Amino acid sequence: MLWDDFLNSLHHDWRGDGTADDRLDNSEWLNQWVNAHRLIVDQSPSPEELESLKRLRSFLHRMVQAFVDHQSPSPEDLVALNNIMGKGAVIRQLSSKDGSYELSYAPVERHWKQIEAEIAASFARLLTEGEASRIRICDNPSCLWVYYDDTRNRSKRYCDDKMCGNLMKVRRFRARKKAESGLPAEER
Ligand SMILES: [Zn+2]
């Protein structure tokens, strides 16, 4: 989804100490990201537009954290989200294929405020069509990857069981071994 992919542009060294690498600063990455999500924008973001994107990311992350903590975003947060969506108008178009109909929303403008509106709308769509209680932040404290838990029993604790899940298992195992041998547990 657009919203979580955008949040994860702040990438953490999940195998190591969690050092963050901000991929929004990498224009090549940003270009590919825009294309991958079929967004259309005329030019690379100006420094101000980049700052605004990062503010949006912090804002959405705060809302995500609220849901992870079983809280709801404040009314002010909803107003802020609506303001961001309000800066990107869309044209509605109905199409039909094999007897079924689809309503699409084509962006009107090709600037970064429109992209911000699309990102905010993707998050808003999740809240209306998905389940906010399935929003997760990876349990590996070095990772903090944001994802949507679509498992049947809502039990997904890590972004990826083979990667972060295994890594944490190994860390717990080592900590236990150290504790058993009387040495202080590995710092985590
Ligand atoms: Zn992870």
Short mmCIF file of N, CA, C and O in Angstrom, two decimals, residues 78-167:
data_model
loop_
_atom_site.label_atom_id
_atom_site.label_comp_id
_atom_site.label_asym_id
_atom_site.label_seq_id
_atom_site.Cartn_x
_atom_site.Cartn_y
_atom_site.Cartn_z
N LEU A 78 -7.34 14.39 12.55
CA LEU A 78 -8.25 14.16 11.42
C LEU A 78 -8.39 15.42 10.57
O LEU A 78 -8.41 15.35 9.35
N VAL A 79 -8.46 16.58 11.25
CA VAL A 79 -8.52 17.85 10.51
C VAL A 79 -7.26 18.00 9.65
O VAL A 79 -7.33 18.35 8.46
N ALA A 80 -6.11 17.70 10.26
CA ALA A 80 -4.84 17.83 9.52
C ALA A 80 -4.82 16.89 8.32
O ALA A 80 -4.39 17.27 7.22
N LEU A 81 -5.29 15.66 8.52
CA LEU A 81 -5.32 14.69 7.41
C LEU A 81 -6.25 15.18 6.30
O LEU A 81 -5.92 15.09 5.12
N ASN A 82 -7.40 15.72 6.70
CA ASN A 82 -8.34 16.25 5.69
C ASN A 82 -7.74 17.43 4.93
O ASN A 82 -7.95 17.56 3.73
N ASN A 83 -6.97 18.27 5.64
CA ASN A 83 -6.33 19.40 4.97
C ASN A 83 -5.35 18.93 3.91
O ASN A 83 -5.27 19.49 2.82
N ILE A 84 -4.60 17.89 4.25
CA ILE A 84 -3.61 17.37 3.29
C ILE A 84 -4.34 16.77 2.07
O ILE A 84 -3.97 17.02 0.93
N MET A 85 -5.40 16.02 2.33
CA MET A 85 -6.16 15.44 1.20
C MET A 85 -6.82 16.53 0.37
O MET A 85 -6.98 16.38 -0.84
N GLY A 86 -7.20 17.63 1.03
CA GLY A 86 -7.88 18.73 0.34
C GLY A 86 -7.02 19.43 -0.69
O GLY A 86 -7.54 20.14 -1.55
N LYS A 87 -5.70 19.22 -0.61
CA LYS A 87 -4.81 19.91 -1.56
C LYS A 87 -4.58 19.11 -2.83
O LYS A 87 -3.79 19.53 -3.69
N GLY A 88 -5.26 17.96 -2.96
CA GLY A 88 -5.10 17.17 -4.17
C GLY A 88 -6.46 16.76 -4.72
O GLY A 88 -7.06 15.78 -4.29
N ALA A 89 -6.97 17.54 -5.67
CA ALA A 89 -8.27 17.22 -6.25
C ALA A 89 -8.16 16.02 -7.19
O ALA A 89 -7.08 15.73 -7.71
N VAL A 90 -9.28 15.32 -7.38
CA VAL A 90 -9.30 14.16 -8.28
C VAL A 90 -10.48 14.26 -9.24
O VAL A 90 -11.47 14.94 -8.97
N ILE A 91 -10.34 13.60 -10.37
CA ILE A 91 -11.44 13.46 -11.32
C ILE A 91 -11.93 12.02 -11.21
O ILE A 91 -11.15 11.07 -11.32
N ARG A 92 -13.23 11.87 -10.98
CA ARG A 92 -13.81 10.52 -10.86
C ARG A 92 -14.17 9.99 -12.24
O ARG A 92 -14.74 10.71 -13.05
N GLN A 93 -13.83 8.73 -12.46
CA GLN A 93 -14.15 8.13 -13.74
C GLN A 93 -14.67 6.72 -13.54
O GLN A 93 -14.09 5.93 -12.80
N LEU A 94 -15.77 6.46 -14.24
CA LEU A 94 -16.37 5.13 -14.17
C LEU A 94 -15.96 4.33 -15.41
O LEU A 94 -16.02 4.83 -16.53
N SER A 95 -15.53 3.11 -15.18
CA SER A 95 -15.20 2.26 -16.33
C SER A 95 -15.85 0.90 -16.10
O SER A 95 -16.20 0.54 -14.98
N SER A 96 -16.00 0.16 -17.19
CA SER A 96 -16.60 -1.17 -17.03
C SER A 96 -15.76 -2.19 -17.78
O SER A 96 -15.15 -1.89 -18.80
N LYS A 97 -15.73 -3.38 -17.19
CA LYS A 97 -15.00 -4.46 -17.84
C LYS A 97 -15.68 -5.77 -17.47
O LYS A 97 -15.91 -6.04 -16.28
N ASP A 98 -16.02 -6.54 -18.46
CA ASP A 98 -16.67 -7.84 -18.26
C ASP A 98 -17.86 -7.74 -17.32
O ASP A 98 -18.05 -8.60 -16.43
N GLY A 99 -18.64 -6.70 -17.46
CA GLY A 99 -19.87 -6.60 -16.68
C GLY A 99 -19.72 -6.03 -15.30
O GLY A 99 -20.70 -5.85 -14.59
N SER A 100 -18.48 -5.75 -14.85
CA SER A 100 -18.35 -5.12 -13.54
C SER A 100 -17.82 -3.70 -13.71
O SER A 100 -17.11 -3.40 -14.67
N TYR A 101 -18.18 -2.88 -12.77
CA TYR A 101 -17.83 -1.46 -12.88
C TYR A 101 -16.79 -1.07 -11.86
O TYR A 101 -16.75 -1.60 -10.75
N GLU A 102 -15.97 -0.11 -12.25
CA GLU A 102 -14.95 0.38 -11.31
C GLU A 102 -14.91 1.90 -11.37
O GLU A 102 -14.94 2.49 -12.44
N LEU A 103 -14.85 2.50 -10.17
CA LEU A 103 -14.74 3.95 -10.08
C LEU A 103 -13.29 4.27 -9.79
O LEU A 103 -12.70 3.76 -8.83
N SER A 104 -12.68 5.10 -10.63
CA SER A 104 -11.28 5.47 -10.37
C SER A 104 -11.18 6.97 -10.10
O SER A 104 -12.07 7.74 -10.44
N TYR A 105 -10.10 7.33 -9.45
CA TYR A 105 -9.89 8.71 -9.03
C TYR A 105 -8.58 9.20 -9.63
O TYR A 105 -7.51 8.85 -9.14
N ALA A 106 -8.67 9.95 -10.70
CA ALA A 106 -7.45 10.41 -11.36
C ALA A 106 -7.02 11.76 -10.78
O ALA A 106 -7.82 12.69 -10.70
N PRO A 107 -5.75 11.86 -10.35
CA PRO A 107 -5.25 13.12 -9.80
C PRO A 107 -5.34 14.24 -10.83
O PRO A 107 -5.16 14.01 -12.03
N VAL A 108 -5.67 15.44 -10.36
CA VAL A 108 -5.80 16.59 -11.26
C VAL A 108 -4.44 17.24 -11.53
O VAL A 108 -4.08 17.53 -12.65
N GLU A 109 -3.66 17.43 -10.46
CA GLU A 109 -2.39 18.16 -10.59
C GLU A 109 -1.21 17.19 -10.61
O GLU A 109 -1.35 16.01 -10.28
N ARG A 110 -0.06 17.75 -10.98
CA ARG A 110 1.16 16.94 -11.03
C ARG A 110 2.23 17.53 -10.12
O ARG A 110 3.38 17.63 -10.51
N HIS A 111 1.80 17.98 -8.94
CA HIS A 111 2.79 18.54 -8.02
C HIS A 111 2.83 17.70 -6.73
O HIS A 111 2.04 16.77 -6.55
N TRP A 112 3.77 18.06 -5.85
CA TRP A 112 4.01 17.21 -4.68
C TRP A 112 2.88 17.27 -3.66
O TRP A 112 2.71 16.33 -2.88
N LYS A 113 2.11 18.37 -3.66
CA LYS A 113 0.96 18.43 -2.75
C LYS A 113 -0.07 17.36 -3.16
O LYS A 113 -0.76 16.79 -2.31
N GLN A 114 -0.16 17.14 -4.46
CA GLN A 114 -1.06 16.09 -4.96
C GLN A 114 -0.59 14.71 -4.48
O GLN A 114 -1.39 13.88 -4.04
N ILE A 115 0.73 14.51 -4.53
CA ILE A 115 1.28 13.23 -4.07
C ILE A 115 1.00 13.06 -2.57
O ILE A 115 0.61 11.98 -2.12
N GLU A 116 1.19 14.15 -1.82
CA GLU A 116 0.90 14.08 -0.38
C GLU A 116 -0.57 13.71 -0.15
O GLU A 116 -0.89 12.91 0.73
N ALA A 117 -1.44 14.30 -0.96
CA ALA A 117 -2.87 14.01 -0.83
C ALA A 117 -3.14 12.53 -1.13
O ALA A 117 -3.95 11.89 -0.45
N GLU A 118 -2.45 11.99 -2.14
CA GLU A 118 -2.64 10.57 -2.49
C GLU A 118 -2.18 9.67 -1.33
O GLU A 118 -2.83 8.68 -1.01
N ILE A 119 -1.06 10.03 -0.72
CA ILE A 119 -0.54 9.23 0.41
C ILE A 119 -1.53 9.28 1.58
O ILE A 119 -1.88 8.25 2.15
N ALA A 120 -1.98 10.50 1.89
CA ALA A 120 -2.93 10.66 3.00
C ALA A 120 -4.22 9.90 2.70
O ALA A 120 -4.80 9.26 3.59
N ALA A 121 -4.65 9.95 1.43
CA ALA A 121 -5.90 9.26 1.05
C ALA A 121 -5.73 7.74 1.17
O ALA A 121 -6.66 7.03 1.54
N SER A 122 -4.53 7.26 0.87
CA SER A 122 -4.27 5.82 1.00
C SER A 122 -4.43 5.39 2.46
O SER A 122 -5.01 4.33 2.75
N PHE A 123 -3.94 6.22 3.37
CA PHE A 123 -4.08 5.92 4.80
C PHE A 123 -5.55 6.02 5.21
O PHE A 123 -6.07 5.15 5.93
N ALA A 124 -6.24 7.05 4.73
CA ALA A 124 -7.66 7.24 5.05
C ALA A 124 -8.48 6.05 4.54
O ALA A 124 -9.41 5.59 5.21
N ARG A 125 -8.11 5.55 3.36
CA ARG A 125 -8.82 4.40 2.78
C ARG A 125 -8.64 3.17 3.66
O ARG A 125 -9.56 2.39 3.88
N LEU A 126 -7.42 3.00 4.18
CA LEU A 126 -7.19 1.87 5.07
C LEU A 126 -8.10 1.96 6.30
O LEU A 126 -8.70 0.97 6.72
N LEU A 127 -8.23 3.18 6.85
CA LEU A 127 -9.05 3.34 8.06
C LEU A 127 -10.52 3.06 7.77
O LEU A 127 -11.25 2.61 8.65
N THR A 128 -10.97 3.34 6.54
CA THR A 128 -12.38 3.15 6.23
C THR A 128 -12.67 1.74 5.70
O THR A 128 -13.70 1.17 6.01
N GLU A 129 -11.74 1.20 4.90
CA GLU A 129 -12.01 -0.10 4.27
C GLU A 129 -11.29 -1.25 4.95
O GLU A 129 -11.65 -2.41 4.78
N GLY A 130 -10.22 -0.94 5.70
CA GLY A 130 -9.47 -1.98 6.40
C GLY A 130 -9.76 -1.91 7.88
O GLY A 130 -10.80 -1.41 8.30
N GLU A 131 -8.83 -2.43 8.68
CA GLU A 131 -9.01 -2.41 10.12
C GLU A 131 -7.79 -1.76 10.76
O GLU A 131 -6.68 -2.29 10.67
N ALA A 132 -8.02 -0.63 11.42
CA ALA A 132 -6.91 0.10 12.04
C ALA A 132 -6.19 -0.77 13.07
O ALA A 132 -4.99 -0.61 13.31
N SER A 133 -6.94 -1.71 13.69
CA SER A 133 -6.34 -2.54 14.73
C SER A 133 -5.33 -3.55 14.16
O SER A 133 -4.67 -4.26 14.90
N ARG A 134 -5.22 -3.60 12.85
CA ARG A 134 -4.23 -4.50 12.23
C ARG A 134 -2.94 -3.78 11.84
O ARG A 134 -2.06 -4.37 11.25
N ILE A 135 -2.87 -2.50 12.15
CA ILE A 135 -1.64 -1.76 11.85
C ILE A 135 -0.58 -2.16 12.87
O ILE A 135 -0.85 -2.23 14.07
N ARG A 136 0.62 -2.45 12.38
CA ARG A 136 1.70 -2.92 13.26
C ARG A 136 3.00 -2.17 13.00
O ARG A 136 3.23 -1.69 11.90
N ILE A 137 3.84 -2.17 14.05
CA ILE A 137 5.23 -1.76 13.91
C ILE A 137 6.05 -2.98 14.33
O ILE A 137 5.79 -3.58 15.37
N CYS A 138 7.01 -3.38 13.50
CA CYS A 138 7.80 -4.60 13.75
C CYS A 138 8.35 -4.61 15.17
O CYS A 138 8.86 -3.61 15.67
N ASP A 139 8.26 -5.78 15.82
CA ASP A 139 8.70 -5.94 17.20
C ASP A 139 10.22 -5.94 17.36
O ASP A 139 10.70 -5.90 18.49
N ASN A 140 10.95 -6.04 16.27
CA ASN A 140 12.41 -5.89 16.36
C ASN A 140 12.70 -4.41 16.58
O ASN A 140 12.43 -3.59 15.71
N PRO A 141 13.24 -4.05 17.77
CA PRO A 141 13.43 -2.63 18.08
C PRO A 141 14.39 -1.91 17.12
O PRO A 141 14.40 -0.68 17.06
N SER A 142 15.20 -2.69 16.38
CA SER A 142 16.10 -2.07 15.40
C SER A 142 15.41 -1.85 14.06
O SER A 142 15.93 -1.17 13.20
N CYS A 143 14.25 -2.46 13.88
CA CYS A 143 13.62 -2.46 12.56
C CYS A 143 12.52 -1.41 12.44
O CYS A 143 12.60 -0.50 11.64
N LEU A 144 11.49 -1.57 13.28
CA LEU A 144 10.37 -0.61 13.32
C LEU A 144 9.62 -0.45 12.00
O LEU A 144 9.02 0.58 11.72
N TRP A 145 9.68 -1.48 11.16
CA TRP A 145 8.96 -1.48 9.88
C TRP A 145 7.45 -1.40 10.14
O TRP A 145 6.94 -2.06 11.04
N VAL A 146 6.79 -0.58 9.37
CA VAL A 146 5.34 -0.42 9.53
C VAL A 146 4.64 -1.34 8.52
O VAL A 146 5.03 -1.39 7.35
N TYR A 147 3.63 -2.09 8.97
CA TYR A 147 2.94 -2.99 8.06
C TYR A 147 1.51 -3.24 8.52
O TYR A 147 1.12 -2.83 9.62
N TYR A 148 0.78 -3.88 7.64
CA TYR A 148 -0.61 -4.22 7.92
C TYR A 148 -0.68 -5.73 8.14
O TYR A 148 -0.27 -6.51 7.28
N ASP A 149 -1.15 -6.13 9.29
CA ASP A 149 -1.21 -7.55 9.63
C ASP A 149 -2.48 -8.17 9.03
O ASP A 149 -3.58 -8.00 9.56
N ASP A 150 -2.31 -8.90 7.92
CA ASP A 150 -3.50 -9.49 7.28
C ASP A 150 -3.63 -10.98 7.60
O ASP A 150 -4.35 -11.70 6.91
N THR A 151 -2.94 -11.45 8.65
CA THR A 151 -3.08 -12.86 9.02
C THR A 151 -4.44 -13.08 9.69
O THR A 151 -5.00 -12.16 10.31
N ARG A 152 -4.93 -14.29 9.56
CA ARG A 152 -6.25 -14.62 10.08
C ARG A 152 -6.36 -14.36 11.59
O ARG A 152 -7.32 -13.79 12.06
N ASN A 153 -5.33 -14.79 12.33
CA ASN A 153 -5.43 -14.65 13.79
C ASN A 153 -4.71 -13.40 14.33
O ASN A 153 -4.43 -13.32 15.52
N ARG A 154 -4.38 -12.47 13.46
CA ARG A 154 -3.81 -11.18 13.86
C ARG A 154 -2.56 -11.34 14.71
O ARG A 154 -2.37 -10.63 15.69
N SER A 155 -1.71 -12.30 14.36
CA SER A 155 -0.61 -12.63 15.26
C SER A 155 0.76 -12.24 14.71
O SER A 155 1.77 -12.64 15.25
N LYS A 156 0.79 -11.48 13.65
CA LYS A 156 2.07 -11.17 13.01
C LYS A 156 2.82 -10.12 13.83
O LYS A 156 2.41 -8.98 13.92
N ARG A 157 3.94 -10.55 14.43
CA ARG A 157 4.69 -9.64 15.31
C ARG A 157 5.85 -8.97 14.60
O ARG A 157 6.36 -7.95 15.05
N TYR A 158 6.30 -9.61 13.53
CA TYR A 158 7.46 -9.08 12.82
C TYR A 158 7.11 -8.79 11.37
O TYR A 158 6.26 -9.45 10.79
N CYS A 159 7.85 -7.84 10.79
CA CYS A 159 7.61 -7.51 9.38
C CYS A 159 7.81 -8.74 8.53
O CYS A 159 7.10 -8.96 7.55
N ASP A 160 8.79 -9.56 8.90
CA ASP A 160 9.10 -10.77 8.15
C ASP A 160 9.61 -11.82 9.14
O ASP A 160 10.62 -11.61 9.80
N ASP A 161 8.90 -12.94 9.24
CA ASP A 161 9.27 -13.97 10.22
C ASP A 161 10.63 -14.57 9.92
O ASP A 161 11.35 -14.96 10.83
N LYS A 162 10.97 -14.67 8.63
CA LYS A 162 12.25 -15.28 8.28
C LYS A 162 13.41 -14.34 8.59
O LYS A 162 14.51 -14.78 8.85
N MET A 163 13.16 -13.05 8.55
CA MET A 163 14.23 -12.10 8.79
C MET A 163 14.20 -11.62 10.23
O MET A 163 14.96 -12.10 11.06
N CYS A 164 13.35 -10.66 10.54
CA CYS A 164 13.31 -10.13 11.91
C CYS A 164 12.90 -11.20 12.92
O CYS A 164 13.43 -11.25 14.02
N GLY A 165 11.95 -12.07 12.53
CA GLY A 165 11.49 -13.10 13.46
C GLY A 165 12.64 -14.00 13.88
O GLY A 165 12.86 -14.25 15.07
N ASN A 166 13.41 -14.48 12.90
CA ASN A 166 14.55 -15.35 13.19
C ASN A 166 15.64 -14.63 13.98
O ASN A 166 16.20 -15.19 14.92
N LEU A 167 15.90 -13.40 13.57
CA LEU A 167 16.94 -12.62 14.24
C LEU A 167 16.62 -12.47 15.73
O LEU A 167 17.47 -12.66 16.60
#
